[in-house]
mmCIF file of N, CA and C and ligand atoms in Angstrom:
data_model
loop_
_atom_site.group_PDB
_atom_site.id
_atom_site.type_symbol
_atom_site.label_atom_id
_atom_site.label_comp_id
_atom_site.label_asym_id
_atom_site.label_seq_id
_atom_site.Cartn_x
_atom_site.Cartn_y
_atom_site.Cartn_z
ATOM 1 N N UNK H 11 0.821 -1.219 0.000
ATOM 2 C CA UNK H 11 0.000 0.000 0.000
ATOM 3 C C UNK H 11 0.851 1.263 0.000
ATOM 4 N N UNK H 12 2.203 1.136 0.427
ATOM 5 C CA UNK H 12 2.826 2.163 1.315
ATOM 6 C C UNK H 12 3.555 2.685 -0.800
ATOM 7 N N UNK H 13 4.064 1.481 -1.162
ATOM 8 C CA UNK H 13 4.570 1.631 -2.731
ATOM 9 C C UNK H 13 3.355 2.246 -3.541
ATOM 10 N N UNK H 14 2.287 2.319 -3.775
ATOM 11 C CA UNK H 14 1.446 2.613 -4.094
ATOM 12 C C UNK H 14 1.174 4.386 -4.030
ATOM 13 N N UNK H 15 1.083 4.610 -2.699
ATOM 14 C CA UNK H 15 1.174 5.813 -2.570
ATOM 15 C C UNK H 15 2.431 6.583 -2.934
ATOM 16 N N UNK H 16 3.477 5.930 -2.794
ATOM 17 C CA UNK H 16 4.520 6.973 -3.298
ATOM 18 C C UNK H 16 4.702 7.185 -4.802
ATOM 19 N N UNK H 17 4.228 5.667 -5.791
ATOM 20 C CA UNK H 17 3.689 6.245 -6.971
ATOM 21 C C UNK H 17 3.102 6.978 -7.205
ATOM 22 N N UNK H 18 2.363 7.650 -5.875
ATOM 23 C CA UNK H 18 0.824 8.271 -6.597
ATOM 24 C C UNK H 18 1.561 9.335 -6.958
ATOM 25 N N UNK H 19 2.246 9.818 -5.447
ATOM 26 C CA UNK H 19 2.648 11.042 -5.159
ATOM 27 C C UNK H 19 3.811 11.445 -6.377
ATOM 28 N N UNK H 20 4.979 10.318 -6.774
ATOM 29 C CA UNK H 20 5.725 10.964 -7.734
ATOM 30 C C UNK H 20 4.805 11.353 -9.127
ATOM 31 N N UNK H 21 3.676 10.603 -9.540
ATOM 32 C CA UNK H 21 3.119 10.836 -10.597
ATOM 33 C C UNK H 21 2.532 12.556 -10.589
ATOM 34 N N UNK H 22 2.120 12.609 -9.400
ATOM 35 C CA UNK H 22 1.757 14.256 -8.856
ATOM 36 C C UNK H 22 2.790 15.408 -9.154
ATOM 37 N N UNK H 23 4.184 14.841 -8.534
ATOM 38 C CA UNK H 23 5.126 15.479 -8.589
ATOM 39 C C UNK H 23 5.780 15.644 -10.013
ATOM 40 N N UNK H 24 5.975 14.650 -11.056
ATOM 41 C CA UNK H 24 5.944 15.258 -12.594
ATOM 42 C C UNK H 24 5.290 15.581 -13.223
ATOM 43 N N UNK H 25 3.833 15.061 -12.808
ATOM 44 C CA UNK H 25 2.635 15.995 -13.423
ATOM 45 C C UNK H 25 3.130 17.709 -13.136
ATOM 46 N N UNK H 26 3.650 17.883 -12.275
ATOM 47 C CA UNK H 26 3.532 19.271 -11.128
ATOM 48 C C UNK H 26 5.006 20.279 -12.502
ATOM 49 N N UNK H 27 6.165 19.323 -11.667
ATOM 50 C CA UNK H 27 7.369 19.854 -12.632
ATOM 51 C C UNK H 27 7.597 20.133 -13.969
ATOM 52 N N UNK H 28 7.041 18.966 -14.650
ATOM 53 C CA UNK H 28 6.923 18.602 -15.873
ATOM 54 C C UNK H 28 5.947 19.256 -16.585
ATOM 55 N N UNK H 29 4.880 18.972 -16.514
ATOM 56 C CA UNK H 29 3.770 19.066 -17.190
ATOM 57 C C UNK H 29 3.336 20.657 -17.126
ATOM 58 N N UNK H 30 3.267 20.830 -15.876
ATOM 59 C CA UNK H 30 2.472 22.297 -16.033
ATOM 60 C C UNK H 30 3.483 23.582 -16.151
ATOM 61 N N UNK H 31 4.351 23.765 -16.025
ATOM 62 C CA UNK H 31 6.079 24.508 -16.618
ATOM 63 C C UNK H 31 5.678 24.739 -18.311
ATOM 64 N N UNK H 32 5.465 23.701 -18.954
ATOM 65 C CA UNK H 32 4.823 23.841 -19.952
ATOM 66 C C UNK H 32 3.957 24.547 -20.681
ATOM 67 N N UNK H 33 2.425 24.188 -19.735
ATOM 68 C CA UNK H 33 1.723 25.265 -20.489
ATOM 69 C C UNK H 33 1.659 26.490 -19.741
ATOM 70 N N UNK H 34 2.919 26.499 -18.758
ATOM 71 C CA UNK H 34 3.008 28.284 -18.282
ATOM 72 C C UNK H 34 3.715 28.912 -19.480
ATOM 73 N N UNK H 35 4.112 28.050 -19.850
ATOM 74 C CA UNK H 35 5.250 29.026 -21.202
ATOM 75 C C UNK H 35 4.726 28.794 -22.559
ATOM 76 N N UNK H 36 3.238 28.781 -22.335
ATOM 77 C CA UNK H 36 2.818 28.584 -23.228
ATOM 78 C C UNK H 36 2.456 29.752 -24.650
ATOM 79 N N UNK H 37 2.525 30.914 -22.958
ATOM 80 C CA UNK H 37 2.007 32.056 -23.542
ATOM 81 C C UNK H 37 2.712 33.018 -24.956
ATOM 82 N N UNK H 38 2.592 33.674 -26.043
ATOM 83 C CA UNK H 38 2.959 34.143 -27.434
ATOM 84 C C UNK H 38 3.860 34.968 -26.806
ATOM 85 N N UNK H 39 5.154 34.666 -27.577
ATOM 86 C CA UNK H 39 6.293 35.679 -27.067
ATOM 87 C C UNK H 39 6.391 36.958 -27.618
ATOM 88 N N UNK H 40 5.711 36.920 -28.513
ATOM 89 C CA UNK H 40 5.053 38.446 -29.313
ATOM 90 C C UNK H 40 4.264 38.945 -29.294
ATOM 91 N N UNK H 41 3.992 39.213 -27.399
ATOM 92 C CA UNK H 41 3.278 39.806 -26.585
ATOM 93 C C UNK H 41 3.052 41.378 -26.469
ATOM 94 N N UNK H 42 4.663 41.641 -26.210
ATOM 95 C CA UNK H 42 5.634 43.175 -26.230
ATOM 96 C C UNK H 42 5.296 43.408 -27.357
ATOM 97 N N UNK H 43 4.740 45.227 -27.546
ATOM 98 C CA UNK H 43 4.177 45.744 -28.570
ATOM 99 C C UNK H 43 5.334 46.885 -28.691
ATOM 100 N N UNK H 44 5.744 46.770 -29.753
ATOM 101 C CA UNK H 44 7.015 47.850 -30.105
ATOM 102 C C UNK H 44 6.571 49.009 -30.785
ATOM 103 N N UNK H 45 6.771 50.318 -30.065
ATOM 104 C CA UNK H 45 6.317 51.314 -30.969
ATOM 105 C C UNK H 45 7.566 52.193 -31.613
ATOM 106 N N UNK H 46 7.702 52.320 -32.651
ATOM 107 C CA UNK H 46 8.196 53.276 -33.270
ATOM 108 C C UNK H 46 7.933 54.840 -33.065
ATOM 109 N N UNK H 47 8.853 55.685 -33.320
ATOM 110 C CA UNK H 47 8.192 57.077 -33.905
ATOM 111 C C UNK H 47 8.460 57.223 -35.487
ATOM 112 N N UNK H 48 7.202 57.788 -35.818
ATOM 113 C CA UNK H 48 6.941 58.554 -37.353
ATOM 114 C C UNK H 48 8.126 59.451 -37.616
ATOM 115 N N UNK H 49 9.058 59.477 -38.279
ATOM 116 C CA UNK H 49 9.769 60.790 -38.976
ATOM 117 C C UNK H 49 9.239 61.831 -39.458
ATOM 118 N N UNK H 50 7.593 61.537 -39.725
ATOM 119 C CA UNK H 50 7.037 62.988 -40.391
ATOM 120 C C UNK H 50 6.155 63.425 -39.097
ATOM 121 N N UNK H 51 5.490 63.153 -38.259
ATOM 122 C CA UNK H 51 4.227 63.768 -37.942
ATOM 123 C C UNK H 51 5.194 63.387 -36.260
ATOM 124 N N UNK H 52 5.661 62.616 -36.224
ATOM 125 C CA UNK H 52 6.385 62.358 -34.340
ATOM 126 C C UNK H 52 5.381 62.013 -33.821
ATOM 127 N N UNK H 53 4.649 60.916 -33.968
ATOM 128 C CA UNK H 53 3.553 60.634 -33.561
ATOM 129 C C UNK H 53 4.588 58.911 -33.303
ATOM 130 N N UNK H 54 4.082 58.681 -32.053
ATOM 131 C CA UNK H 54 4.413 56.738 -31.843
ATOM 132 C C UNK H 54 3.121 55.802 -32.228
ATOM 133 N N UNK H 55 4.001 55.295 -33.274
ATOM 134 C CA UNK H 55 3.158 54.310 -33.735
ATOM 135 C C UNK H 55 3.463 52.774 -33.210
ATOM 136 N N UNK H 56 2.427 51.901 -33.708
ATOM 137 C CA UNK H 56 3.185 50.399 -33.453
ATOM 138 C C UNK H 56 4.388 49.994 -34.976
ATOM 139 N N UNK H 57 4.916 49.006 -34.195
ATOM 140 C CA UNK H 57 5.553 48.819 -35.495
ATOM 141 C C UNK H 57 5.434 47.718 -36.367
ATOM 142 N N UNK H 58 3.932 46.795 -36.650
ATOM 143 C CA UNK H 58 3.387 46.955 -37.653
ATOM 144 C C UNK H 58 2.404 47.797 -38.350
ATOM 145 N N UNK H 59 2.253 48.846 -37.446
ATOM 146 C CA UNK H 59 1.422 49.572 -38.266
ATOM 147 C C UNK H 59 2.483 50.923 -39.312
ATOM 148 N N UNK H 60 3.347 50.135 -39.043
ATOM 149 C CA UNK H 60 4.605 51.583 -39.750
ATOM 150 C C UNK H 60 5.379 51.249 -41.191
ATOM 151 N N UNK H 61 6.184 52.082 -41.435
ATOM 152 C CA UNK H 61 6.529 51.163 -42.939
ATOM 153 C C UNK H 61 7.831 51.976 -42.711
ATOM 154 N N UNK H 62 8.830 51.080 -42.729
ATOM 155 C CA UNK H 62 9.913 51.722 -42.852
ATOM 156 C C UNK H 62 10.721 52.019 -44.442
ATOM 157 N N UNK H 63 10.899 53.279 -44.283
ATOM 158 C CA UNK H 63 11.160 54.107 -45.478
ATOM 159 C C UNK H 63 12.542 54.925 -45.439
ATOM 160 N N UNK H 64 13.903 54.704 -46.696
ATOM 161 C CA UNK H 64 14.869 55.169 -46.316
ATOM 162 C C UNK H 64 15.606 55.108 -44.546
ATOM 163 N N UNK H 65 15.260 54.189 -43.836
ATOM 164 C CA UNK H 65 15.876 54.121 -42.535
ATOM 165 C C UNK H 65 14.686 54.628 -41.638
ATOM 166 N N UNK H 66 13.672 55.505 -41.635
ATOM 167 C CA UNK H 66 12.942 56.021 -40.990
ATOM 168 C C UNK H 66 11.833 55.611 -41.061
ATOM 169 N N UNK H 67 10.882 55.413 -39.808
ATOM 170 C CA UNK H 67 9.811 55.039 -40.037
ATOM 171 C C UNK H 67 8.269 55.256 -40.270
ATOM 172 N N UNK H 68 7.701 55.410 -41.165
ATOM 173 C CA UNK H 68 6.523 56.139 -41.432
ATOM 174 C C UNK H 68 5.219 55.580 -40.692
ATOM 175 N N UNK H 69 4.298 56.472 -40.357
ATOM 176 C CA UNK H 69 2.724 55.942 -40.012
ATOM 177 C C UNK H 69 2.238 55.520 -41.589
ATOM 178 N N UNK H 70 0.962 55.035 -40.824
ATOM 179 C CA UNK H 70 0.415 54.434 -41.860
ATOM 180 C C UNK H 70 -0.803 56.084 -42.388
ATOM 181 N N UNK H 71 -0.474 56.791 -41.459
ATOM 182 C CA UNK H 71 -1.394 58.235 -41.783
ATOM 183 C C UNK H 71 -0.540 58.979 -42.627
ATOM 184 N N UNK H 72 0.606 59.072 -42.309
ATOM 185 C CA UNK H 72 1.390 59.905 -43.406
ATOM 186 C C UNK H 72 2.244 59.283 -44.881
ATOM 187 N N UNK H 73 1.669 58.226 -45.163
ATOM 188 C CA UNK H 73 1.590 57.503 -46.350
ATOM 189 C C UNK H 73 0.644 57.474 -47.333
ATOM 190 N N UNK H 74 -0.380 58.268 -46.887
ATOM 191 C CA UNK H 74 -1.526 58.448 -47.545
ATOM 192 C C UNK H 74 -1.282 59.844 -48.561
HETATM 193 ZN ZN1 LIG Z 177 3.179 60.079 -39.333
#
């Protein structure tokens, strides 16, 4: 009985280490939202919403 339980318990214990470590890191590492500034207007944008142009980066408002 006594072997039994300590299976239980290691099965607990890599369920514990193992298993759930896992889906803590599960989460999208392209979380962090990077903003740029505009070269024309100095406005911070994100930086897919930007287009980089000659080295600098444009809004998507002053592309229009
Ligand atoms: Zn702009």
């Amino acid at each position: 009985m006594i072997a039994k339980v300590i299976i239980f318990v290691l099965i607990i214990a890599i369920i514990y280490f193992f298993i759930l470590p896992k889906f803590r890191s599960k989460k999208p590492s392209g979380e962090e939202q990077s903003f740029v500034e505009c070269s024309k207007c100095d406005t911070f944008v994100e930086l897919k919403d930007s287009t980089l142009r000659n080295g600098k980066y444009i809004c998507k408002e002053c592309l229009k």
